[in-house]
Coordinates of C-alpha atoms in Angstrom, one line a residue:
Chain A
X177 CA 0.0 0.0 0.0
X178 CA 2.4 2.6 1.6
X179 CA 1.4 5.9 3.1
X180 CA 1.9 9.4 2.4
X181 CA 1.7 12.3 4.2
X182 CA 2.6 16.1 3.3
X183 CA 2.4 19.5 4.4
X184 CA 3.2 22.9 2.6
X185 CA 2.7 25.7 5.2
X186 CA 1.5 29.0 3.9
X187 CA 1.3 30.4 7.5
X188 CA 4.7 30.9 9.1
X189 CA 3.1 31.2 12.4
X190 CA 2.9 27.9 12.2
X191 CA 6.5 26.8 11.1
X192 CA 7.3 26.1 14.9
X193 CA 5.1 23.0 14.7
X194 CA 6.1 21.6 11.5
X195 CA 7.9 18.3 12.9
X196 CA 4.7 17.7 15.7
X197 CA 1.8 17.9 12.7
X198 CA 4.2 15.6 10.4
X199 CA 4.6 13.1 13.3
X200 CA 0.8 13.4 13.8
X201 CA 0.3 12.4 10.4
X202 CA 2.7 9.7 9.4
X203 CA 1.5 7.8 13.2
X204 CA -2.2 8.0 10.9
X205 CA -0.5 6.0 7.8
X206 CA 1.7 3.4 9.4
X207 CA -0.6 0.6 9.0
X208 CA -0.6 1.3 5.1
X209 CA 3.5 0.8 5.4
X210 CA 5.3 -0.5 8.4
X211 CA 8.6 -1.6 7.1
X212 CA 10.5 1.5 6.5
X213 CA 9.6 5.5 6.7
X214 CA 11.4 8.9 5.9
X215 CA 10.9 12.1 5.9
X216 CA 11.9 15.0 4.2
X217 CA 12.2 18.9 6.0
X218 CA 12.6 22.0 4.7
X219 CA 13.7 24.6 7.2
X220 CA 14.4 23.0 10.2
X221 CA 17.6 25.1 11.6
X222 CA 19.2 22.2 13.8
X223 CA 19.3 20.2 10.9
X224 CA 19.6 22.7 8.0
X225 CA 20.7 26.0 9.3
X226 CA 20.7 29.2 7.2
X227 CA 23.6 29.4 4.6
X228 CA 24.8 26.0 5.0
X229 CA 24.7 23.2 2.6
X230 CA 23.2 19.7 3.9
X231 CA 24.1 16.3 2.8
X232 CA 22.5 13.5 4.4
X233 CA 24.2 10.5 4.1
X234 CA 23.4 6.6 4.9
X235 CA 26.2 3.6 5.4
X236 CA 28.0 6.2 7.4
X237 CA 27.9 6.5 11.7
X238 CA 28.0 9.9 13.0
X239 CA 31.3 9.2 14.5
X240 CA 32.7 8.1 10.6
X241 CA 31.1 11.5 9.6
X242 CA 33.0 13.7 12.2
X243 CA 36.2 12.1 11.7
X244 CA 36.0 12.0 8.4
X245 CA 34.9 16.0 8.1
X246 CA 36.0 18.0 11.0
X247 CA 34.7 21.0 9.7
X248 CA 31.1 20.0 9.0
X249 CA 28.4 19.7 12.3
X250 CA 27.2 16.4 12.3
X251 CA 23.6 15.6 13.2
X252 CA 22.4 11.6 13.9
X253 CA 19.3 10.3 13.2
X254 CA 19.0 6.7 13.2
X255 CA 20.0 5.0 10.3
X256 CA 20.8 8.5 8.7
X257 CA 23.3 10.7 9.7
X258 CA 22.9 14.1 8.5
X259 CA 26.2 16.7 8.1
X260 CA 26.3 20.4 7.2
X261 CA 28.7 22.8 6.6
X262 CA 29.5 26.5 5.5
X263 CA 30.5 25.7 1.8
X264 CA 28.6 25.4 -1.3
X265 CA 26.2 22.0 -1.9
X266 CA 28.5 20.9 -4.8
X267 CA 32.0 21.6 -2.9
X268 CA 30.4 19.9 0.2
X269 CA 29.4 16.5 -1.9
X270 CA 32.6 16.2 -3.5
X271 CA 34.3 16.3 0.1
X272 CA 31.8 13.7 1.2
X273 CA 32.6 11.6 -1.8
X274 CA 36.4 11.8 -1.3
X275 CA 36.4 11.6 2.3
X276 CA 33.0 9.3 3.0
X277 CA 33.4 6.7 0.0
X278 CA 31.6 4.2 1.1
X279 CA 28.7 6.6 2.2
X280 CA 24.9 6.8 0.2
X281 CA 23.9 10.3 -0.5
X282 CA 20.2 10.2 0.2
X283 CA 19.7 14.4 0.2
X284 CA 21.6 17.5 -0.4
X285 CA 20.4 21.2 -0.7
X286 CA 20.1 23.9 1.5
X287 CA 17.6 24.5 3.9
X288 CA 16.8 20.5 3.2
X289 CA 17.6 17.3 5.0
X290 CA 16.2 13.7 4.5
X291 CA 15.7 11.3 7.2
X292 CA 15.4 7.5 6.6
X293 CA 15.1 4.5 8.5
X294 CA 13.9 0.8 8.5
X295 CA 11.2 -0.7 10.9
X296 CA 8.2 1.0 12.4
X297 CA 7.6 4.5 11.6
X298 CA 6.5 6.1 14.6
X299 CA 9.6 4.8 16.0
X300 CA 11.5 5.8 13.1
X301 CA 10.0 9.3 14.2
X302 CA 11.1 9.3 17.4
X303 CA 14.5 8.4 16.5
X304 CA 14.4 11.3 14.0
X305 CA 13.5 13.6 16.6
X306 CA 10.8 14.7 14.3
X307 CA 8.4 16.1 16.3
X308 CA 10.9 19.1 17.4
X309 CA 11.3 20.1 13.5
X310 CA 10.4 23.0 12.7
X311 CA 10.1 24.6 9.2
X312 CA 7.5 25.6 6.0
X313 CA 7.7 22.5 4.4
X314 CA 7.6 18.6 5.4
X315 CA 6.8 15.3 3.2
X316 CA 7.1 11.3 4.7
X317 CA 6.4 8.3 3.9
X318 CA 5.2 4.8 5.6
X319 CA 6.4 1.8 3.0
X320 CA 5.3 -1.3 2.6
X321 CA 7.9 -3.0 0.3
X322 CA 6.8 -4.5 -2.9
X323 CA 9.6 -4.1 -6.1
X324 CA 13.0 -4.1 -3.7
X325 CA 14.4 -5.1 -0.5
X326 CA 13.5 -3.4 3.1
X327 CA 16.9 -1.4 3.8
X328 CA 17.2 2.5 4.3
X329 CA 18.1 2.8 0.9
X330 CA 14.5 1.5 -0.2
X331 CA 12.8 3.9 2.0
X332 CA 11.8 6.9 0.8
X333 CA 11.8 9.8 -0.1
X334 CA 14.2 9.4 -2.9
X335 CA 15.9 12.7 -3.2
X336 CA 18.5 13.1 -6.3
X337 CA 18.8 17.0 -7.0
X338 CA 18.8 19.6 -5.0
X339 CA 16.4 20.1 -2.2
X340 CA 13.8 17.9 -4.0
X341 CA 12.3 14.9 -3.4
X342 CA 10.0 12.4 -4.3
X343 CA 7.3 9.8 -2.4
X344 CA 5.7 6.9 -4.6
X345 CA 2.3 5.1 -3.2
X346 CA 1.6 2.5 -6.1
X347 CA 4.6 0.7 -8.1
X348 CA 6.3 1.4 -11.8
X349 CA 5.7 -1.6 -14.1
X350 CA 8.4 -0.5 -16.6
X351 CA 11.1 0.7 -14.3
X352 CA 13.5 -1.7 -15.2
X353 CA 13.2 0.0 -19.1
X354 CA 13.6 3.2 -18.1
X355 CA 16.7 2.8 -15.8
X356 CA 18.5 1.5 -18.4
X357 CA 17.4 4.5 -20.6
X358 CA 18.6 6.8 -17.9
X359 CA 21.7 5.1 -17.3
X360 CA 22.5 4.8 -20.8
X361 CA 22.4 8.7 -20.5
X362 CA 25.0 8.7 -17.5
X363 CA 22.8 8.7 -14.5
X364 CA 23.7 6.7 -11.7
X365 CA 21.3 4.5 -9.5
X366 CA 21.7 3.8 -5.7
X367 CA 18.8 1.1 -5.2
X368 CA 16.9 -1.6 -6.8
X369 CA 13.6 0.6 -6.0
X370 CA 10.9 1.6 -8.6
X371 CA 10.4 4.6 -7.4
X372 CA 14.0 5.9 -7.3
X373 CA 13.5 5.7 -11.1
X374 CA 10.7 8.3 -10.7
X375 CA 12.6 10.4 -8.8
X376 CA 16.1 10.2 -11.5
X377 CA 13.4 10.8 -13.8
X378 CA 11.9 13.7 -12.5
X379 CA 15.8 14.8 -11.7
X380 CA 16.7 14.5 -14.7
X381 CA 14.6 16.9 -16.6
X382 CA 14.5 19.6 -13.8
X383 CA 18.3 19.5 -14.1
X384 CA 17.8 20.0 -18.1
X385 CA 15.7 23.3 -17.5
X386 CA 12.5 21.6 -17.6
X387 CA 10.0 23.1 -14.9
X388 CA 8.1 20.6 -12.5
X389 CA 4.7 20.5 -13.7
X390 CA 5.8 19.5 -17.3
X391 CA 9.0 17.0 -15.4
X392 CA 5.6 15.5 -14.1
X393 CA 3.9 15.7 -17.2
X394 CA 6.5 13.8 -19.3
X395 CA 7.0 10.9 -15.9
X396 CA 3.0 10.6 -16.7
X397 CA 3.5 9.7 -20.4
X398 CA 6.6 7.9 -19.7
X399 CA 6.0 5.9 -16.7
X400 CA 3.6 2.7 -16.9
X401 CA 1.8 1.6 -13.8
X402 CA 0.2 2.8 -9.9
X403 CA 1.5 6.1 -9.1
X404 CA -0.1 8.4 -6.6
X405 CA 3.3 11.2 -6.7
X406 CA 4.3 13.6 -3.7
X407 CA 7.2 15.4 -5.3
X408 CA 8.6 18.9 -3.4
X409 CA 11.6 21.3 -4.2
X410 CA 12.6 24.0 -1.8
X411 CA 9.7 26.2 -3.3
X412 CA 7.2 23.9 -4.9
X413 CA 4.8 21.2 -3.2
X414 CA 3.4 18.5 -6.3
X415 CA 1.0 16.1 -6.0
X416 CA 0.3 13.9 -9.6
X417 CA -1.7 10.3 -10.0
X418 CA -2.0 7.7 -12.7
X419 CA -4.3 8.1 -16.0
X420 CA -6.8 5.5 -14.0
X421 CA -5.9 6.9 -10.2
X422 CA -5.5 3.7 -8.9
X423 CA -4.1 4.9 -5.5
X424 CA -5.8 6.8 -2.7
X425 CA -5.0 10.9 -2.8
X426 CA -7.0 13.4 -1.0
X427 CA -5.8 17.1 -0.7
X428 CA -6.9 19.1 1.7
X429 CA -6.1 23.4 1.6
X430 CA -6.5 26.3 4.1
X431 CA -5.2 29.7 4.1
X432 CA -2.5 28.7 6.4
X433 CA -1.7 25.1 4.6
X434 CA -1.7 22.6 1.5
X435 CA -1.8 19.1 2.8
X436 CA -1.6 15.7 0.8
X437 CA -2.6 12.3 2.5
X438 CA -3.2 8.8 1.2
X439 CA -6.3 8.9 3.9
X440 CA -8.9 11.4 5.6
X441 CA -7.5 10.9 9.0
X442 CA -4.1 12.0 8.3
X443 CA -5.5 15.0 7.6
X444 CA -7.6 14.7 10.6
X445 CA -4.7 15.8 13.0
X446 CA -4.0 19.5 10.9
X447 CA -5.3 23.0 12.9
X448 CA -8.5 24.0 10.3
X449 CA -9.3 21.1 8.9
X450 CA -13.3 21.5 9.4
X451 CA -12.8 24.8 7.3
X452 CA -10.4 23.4 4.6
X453 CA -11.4 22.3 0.9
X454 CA -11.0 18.8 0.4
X455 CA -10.4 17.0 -2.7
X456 CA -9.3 13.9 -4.5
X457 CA -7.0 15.0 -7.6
X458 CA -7.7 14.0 -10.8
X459 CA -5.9 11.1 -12.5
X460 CA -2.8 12.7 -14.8
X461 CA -3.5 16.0 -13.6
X462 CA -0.5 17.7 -12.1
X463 CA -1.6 19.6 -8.7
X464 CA 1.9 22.5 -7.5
X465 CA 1.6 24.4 -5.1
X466 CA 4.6 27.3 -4.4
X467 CA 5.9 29.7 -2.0
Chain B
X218 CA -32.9 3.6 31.9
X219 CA -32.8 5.9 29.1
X220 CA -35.8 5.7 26.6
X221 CA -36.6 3.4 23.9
X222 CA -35.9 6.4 21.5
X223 CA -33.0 7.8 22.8
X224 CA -29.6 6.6 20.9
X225 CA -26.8 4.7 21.9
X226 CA -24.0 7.0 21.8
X227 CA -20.5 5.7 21.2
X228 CA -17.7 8.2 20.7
X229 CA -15.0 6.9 18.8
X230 CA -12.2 9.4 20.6
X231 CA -12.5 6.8 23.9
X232 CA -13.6 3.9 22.5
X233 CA -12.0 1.9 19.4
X234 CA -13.6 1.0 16.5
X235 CA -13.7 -2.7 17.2
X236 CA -16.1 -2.2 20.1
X237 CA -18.7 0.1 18.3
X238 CA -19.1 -2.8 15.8
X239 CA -18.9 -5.3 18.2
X240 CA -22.0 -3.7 19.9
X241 CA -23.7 -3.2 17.1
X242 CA -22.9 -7.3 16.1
X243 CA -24.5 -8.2 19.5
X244 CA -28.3 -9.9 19.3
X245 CA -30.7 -7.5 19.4
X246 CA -28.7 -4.1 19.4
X247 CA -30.0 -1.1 20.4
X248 CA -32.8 0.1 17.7
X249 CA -30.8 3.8 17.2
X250 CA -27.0 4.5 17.6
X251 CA -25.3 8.2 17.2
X252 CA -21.7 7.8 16.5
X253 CA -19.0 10.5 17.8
X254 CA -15.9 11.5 16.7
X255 CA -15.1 9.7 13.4
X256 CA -12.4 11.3 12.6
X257 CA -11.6 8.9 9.2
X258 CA -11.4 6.0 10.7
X259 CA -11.9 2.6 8.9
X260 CA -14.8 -0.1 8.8
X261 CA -17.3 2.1 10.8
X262 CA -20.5 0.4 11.6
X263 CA -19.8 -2.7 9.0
X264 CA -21.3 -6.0 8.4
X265 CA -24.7 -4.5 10.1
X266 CA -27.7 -6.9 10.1
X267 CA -30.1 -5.5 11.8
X268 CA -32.4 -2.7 11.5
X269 CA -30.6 -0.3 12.8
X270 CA -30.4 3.2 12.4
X271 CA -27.1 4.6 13.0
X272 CA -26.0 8.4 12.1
X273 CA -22.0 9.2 12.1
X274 CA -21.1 12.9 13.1
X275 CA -18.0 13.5 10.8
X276 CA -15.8 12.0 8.3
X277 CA -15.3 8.2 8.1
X278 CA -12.4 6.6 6.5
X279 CA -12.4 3.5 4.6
X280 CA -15.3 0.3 4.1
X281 CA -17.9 2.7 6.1
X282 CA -21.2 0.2 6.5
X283 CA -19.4 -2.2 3.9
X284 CA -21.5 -5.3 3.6
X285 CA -24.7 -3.6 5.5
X286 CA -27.7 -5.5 5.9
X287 CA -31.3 -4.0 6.7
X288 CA -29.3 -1.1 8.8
X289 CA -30.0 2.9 8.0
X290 CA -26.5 4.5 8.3
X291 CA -26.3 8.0 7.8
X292 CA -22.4 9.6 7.7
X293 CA -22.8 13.6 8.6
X294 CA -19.4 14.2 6.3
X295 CA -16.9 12.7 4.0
X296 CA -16.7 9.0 3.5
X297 CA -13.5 7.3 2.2
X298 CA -13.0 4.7 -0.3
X299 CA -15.4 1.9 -0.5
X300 CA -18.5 3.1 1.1
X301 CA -21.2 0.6 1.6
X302 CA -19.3 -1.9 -0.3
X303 CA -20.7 -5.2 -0.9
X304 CA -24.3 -3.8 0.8
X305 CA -26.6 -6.4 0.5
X306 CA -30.0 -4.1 1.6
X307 CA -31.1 -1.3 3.9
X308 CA -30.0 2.4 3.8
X309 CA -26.5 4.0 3.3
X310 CA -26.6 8.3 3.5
X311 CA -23.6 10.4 2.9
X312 CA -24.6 13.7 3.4
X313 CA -20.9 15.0 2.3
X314 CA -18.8 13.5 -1.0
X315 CA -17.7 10.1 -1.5
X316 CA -14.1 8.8 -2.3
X317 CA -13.7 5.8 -4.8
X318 CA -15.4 2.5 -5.6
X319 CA -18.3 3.6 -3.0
X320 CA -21.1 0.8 -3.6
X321 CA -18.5 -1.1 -4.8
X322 CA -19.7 -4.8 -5.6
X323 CA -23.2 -3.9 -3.3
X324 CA -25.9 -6.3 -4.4
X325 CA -29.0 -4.7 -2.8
X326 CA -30.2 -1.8 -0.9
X327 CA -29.5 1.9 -1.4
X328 CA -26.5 4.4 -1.2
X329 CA -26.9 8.3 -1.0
X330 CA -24.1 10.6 -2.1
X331 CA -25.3 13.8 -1.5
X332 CA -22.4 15.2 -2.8
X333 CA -19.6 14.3 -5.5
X334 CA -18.7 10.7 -5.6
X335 CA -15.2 9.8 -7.2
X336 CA -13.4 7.2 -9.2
X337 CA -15.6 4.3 -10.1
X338 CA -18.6 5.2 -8.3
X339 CA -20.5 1.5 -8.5
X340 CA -17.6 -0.4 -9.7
X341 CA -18.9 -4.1 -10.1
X342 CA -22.5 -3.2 -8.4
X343 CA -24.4 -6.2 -8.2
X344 CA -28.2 -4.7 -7.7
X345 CA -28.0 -2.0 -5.5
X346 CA -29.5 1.5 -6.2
X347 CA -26.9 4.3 -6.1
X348 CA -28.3 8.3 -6.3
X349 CA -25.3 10.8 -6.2
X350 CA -26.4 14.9 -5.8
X351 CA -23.1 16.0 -7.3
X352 CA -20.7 14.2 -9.9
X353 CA -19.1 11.1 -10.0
X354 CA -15.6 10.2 -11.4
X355 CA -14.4 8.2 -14.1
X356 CA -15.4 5.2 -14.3
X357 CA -18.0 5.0 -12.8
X358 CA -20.1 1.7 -13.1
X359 CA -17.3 -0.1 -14.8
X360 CA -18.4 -3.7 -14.6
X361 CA -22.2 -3.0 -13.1
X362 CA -24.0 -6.5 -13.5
X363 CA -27.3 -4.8 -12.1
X364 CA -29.0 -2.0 -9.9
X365 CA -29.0 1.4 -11.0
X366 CA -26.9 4.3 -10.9
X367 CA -28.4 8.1 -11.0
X368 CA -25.9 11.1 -11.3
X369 CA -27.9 14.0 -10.7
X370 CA -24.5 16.1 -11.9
X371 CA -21.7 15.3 -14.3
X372 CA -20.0 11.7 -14.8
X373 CA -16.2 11.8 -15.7
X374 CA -14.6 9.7 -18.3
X375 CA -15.8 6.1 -19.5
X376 CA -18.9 6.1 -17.4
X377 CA -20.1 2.0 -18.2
X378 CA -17.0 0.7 -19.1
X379 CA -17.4 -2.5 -19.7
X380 CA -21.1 -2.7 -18.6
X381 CA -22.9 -5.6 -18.2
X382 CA -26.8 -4.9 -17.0
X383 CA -26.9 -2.5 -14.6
X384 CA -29.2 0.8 -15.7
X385 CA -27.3 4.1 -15.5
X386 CA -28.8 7.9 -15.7
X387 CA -26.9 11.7 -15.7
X388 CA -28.7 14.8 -15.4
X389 CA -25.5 16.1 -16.5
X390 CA -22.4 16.0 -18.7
X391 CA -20.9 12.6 -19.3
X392 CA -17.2 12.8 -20.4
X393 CA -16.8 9.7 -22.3
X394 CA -18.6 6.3 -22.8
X395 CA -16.6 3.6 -21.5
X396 CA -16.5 0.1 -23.6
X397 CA -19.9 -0.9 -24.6
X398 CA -21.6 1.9 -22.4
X399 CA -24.0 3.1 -25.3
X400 CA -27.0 6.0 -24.7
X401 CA -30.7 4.7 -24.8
X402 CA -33.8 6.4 -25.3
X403 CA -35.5 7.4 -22.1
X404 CA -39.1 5.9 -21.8
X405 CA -42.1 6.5 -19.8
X406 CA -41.3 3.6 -17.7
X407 CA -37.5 4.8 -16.7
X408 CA -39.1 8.0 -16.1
X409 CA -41.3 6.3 -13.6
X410 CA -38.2 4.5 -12.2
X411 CA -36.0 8.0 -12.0
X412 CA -38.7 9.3 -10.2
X413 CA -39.0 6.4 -7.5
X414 CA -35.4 6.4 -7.1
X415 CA -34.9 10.2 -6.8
X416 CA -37.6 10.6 -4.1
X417 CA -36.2 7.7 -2.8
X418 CA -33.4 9.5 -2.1
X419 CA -35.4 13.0 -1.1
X420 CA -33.8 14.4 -4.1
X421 CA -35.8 17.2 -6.1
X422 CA -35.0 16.5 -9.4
X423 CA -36.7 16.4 -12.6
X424 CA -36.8 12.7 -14.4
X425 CA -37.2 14.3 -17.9
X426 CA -34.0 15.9 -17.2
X427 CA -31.8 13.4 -17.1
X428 CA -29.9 10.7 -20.1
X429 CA -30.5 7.2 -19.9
X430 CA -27.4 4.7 -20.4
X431 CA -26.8 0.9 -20.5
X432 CA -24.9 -1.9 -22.1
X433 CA -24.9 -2.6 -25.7
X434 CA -24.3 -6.2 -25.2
X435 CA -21.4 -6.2 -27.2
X436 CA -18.6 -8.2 -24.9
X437 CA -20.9 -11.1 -24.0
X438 CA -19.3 -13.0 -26.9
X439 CA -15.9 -13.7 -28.4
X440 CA -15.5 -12.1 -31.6
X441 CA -13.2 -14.5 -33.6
X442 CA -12.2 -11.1 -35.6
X443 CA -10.7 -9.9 -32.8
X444 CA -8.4 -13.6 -31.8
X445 CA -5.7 -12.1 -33.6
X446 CA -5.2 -8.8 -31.2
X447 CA -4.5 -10.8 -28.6

């Protein structure tokens, strides 16, 4: 099934309880996954400060990550560990590459971390200290694992540019076709997962210039199968579904919030709900929402 | 002792799921039941077979009063997917929308949408009566053996796909016809039949108003034409 939760604030009074609504709403969506969950924040300052580029990194322990980069502040949480430092993203990644080989970028950006872990996800949220977050902008994801193995890697979000990330409820029947495409073209895969071929997808043609709505446009004519799509960048908030909608999506928008959940009562938990417009999307419409 | 007439109240924010339906299981329940604080959650008053009236005050979640039998359930909000699923009689009410598949497989009885219903509104219905106020998705009906389906707004794309008997009518726009879903001409006597099924419903509605659709009858038989496209 898997479960998906998201959260686009439009009211920054309410940026202080970012991390407690997302932990409210992933505890609603743990039955529809329970062998993995991550999260993605935008604007947390413990774990993304101002002016700082983020990496978070898996295969790695916190005390690997120190030693290995003495300048950067290193932040643990569970299976991720999550390092920042006053440098550009790209100088920051090629450190981590040199100095952390054996390491699994799972997130880079600014303002942007990624958490990830295996095994029950309000655990997992505990462990990620997410109800402390704060922020404007917070996506996660409950899995339950159908086209590859149960490790971190397979959780998702899968987030392969910068600051922008994607969550997959459904499954890609020709995944294996289009990796190869993509790899053909030079881009490189870290898991077996069908949905981490959305998200190089998606990657891909945002890093050629394309904007998001038509990047999920073209994954729609491309892409074969169940796809209910949560995809963010630092500014935008997406939410696009199959040409038949197989999987659950309901939206729900206040003046002070866009959410997306795969059920009602994830929604449930948000300030305003009794007041906010509710709706399912439309199959192979895209849905973005921006700053 | 309270009175005969008052309701049972069970408020779902102290007391799980489980133990409202196990109540309402028990022989002989309690002839009226309000239910509190739905807040989305799942399987809400299912697998009812008694006559029961039972009125939800908020949104429901998924397989609200699936497989309901002679019980008069009224949700005061948004149901999720799968409403009244697999019904076999009695009285299913959502005064708010609907999310997919609600009446999904139902073989008897009748489900209110007062609002919009979405994605395949009906899918597989087996003989129940469905009367949606607003719209319903795309499609809707796909499959419908029998009972009948009345949109009082717009359907979405291939309304009927794949239809086998079931008797479908829109008062408003249908985007597209789904495989073998063809228009028929609307006679006195599905007049009559609108008109039972709309007051049925307490909807106001005009029976002229409205489109009458079914199956063409087309996919009952191999067509040795076709062998070669598969």
């Amino acid at each position: 099934m898997c479960g998906i939760v998201g959260l686009h604030l439009r009211e920054p009074a309410l940026e202080p309880r970012l991390g407690e609504l997302l932990t409210a709403m992933l505890g609603q969506v743990v039955e529809r996954g329970p062998d993995s969950a991550g999260v993605a924040v935008y604007g947390d300052p413990r774990l993304s400060p101002p002016g700082r580029a983020v990496v978070s990194l898996l295969g790695v322990t916190p005390e690997e990550a120190s030693t290995a980069l003495p300048d950067a502040v290193v932040v643990a949480a569970d299976a991720t560990t999550v390092v920042h430092a006053d440098i550009p993203v790209p100088e920051l990644l090629a450190t981590v590459a040199t100095a952390l080989p054996q390491a699994t970028v799972i997130g880079s950006g600014e303002r942007f971390a990624v958490l990830k872990g295996t095994g029950n996800p309000v655990e997992l949220a505990e462990s990620f200290g997410l109800a402390t977050v704060t922020g404007y902008q917070g996506v996660g994801h409950t899995r339950m694992a159908t086209e590859s193995a149960v490790t971190p890697e397979g959780a998702h979000p899968f987030s392969v540019g910068p600051g922008q990330c994607l969550v997959h409820n459904g499954s890609f029947a020709n995944h294996a076709t289009i990796r190869r495409e993509l790899r053909a073209q030079g881009v490189e895969f870290d898991s077996e997962n069908d949905s981490e071929v959305g998200a190089r997808f998606v990657a891909h043609h945002l890093a050629r210039g394309t904007d998001l709505e038509k990047a999920l446009r073209l994954l729609c004519e491309r892409f074969d199968g169940f796809y209910t799509l949560l995809v963010s960048t630092a500014d935008s908030f997406a939410v696009v579904r199959d040409a038949i909608a197989c999987k659950p999506a309901l939206v729900a928008e206040t003046d002070a919030w866009v959410a997306m959940a795969s059920e009602y009562r994830a929604l449930d938990v948000l300030p305003g709900i009794e007041h906010a417009r509710i709706f399912e999307p439309e199959p192979e419409e895209v849905y973005v929402w921006r700053r | 002792m309270a009175a005969l007439t008052e309701a049972a109240v069970v408020d779902l924010a102290t007391s799980p799921v489980r133990d409202l339906n196990q109540a309402l299981h028990a022989p002989r329940p309690a002839p009226s039941w309000r239910v509190l604080n739905p807040r989305g959650a799942h399987s809400v008053a299912c697998g009812l077979r008694d006559e029961v009236t039972v009125d939800i005050e908020g949104h429901v979640g998924y397989y609200c009063a699936g497989m309901n039998q002679h019980a008069s359930v009224t949700v005061h909000g948004n149901a999720g997917v799968g409403v009244a699923e697999n019904m076999m009689s009695g009285t299913v009410r959502v005064r708010g929308d609907a999310s997919q598949s609600a009446g999904a497989t139902a073989h008897g009885g009748l489900l209110v949408i007062e609002g919009n219903a979405a994605a395949r509104c009906g899918i597989s219905m087996k003989g129940v009566d469905i009367v949606v106020g607003g719209n319903v998705g795309h499609m809707s009906a796909f499959m419908g053996q029998a009972g009948r389906l009345v949109v009082c707004g717009d359907a979405g794309d291939a309304l009927g796909d794949s239809l086998y008997e079931a008797r479908l009518y829109v008062r408003g726009t249908v985007k597209s016809l789904g495989a073998d879903c063809v228009e028929k001409e609307l006679r006195d006597e599905h007049r009559a039949e609108l008109a039972e099924l709309l007051k049925a419903a307490d909807f106001d509605a005009d029976p002229a108003a409205f489109r009458r659709y079914g199956s063409a009858r087309q996919l009952y038989h191999f067509k040795a034409d076709n062998s070669t496209a598969y």
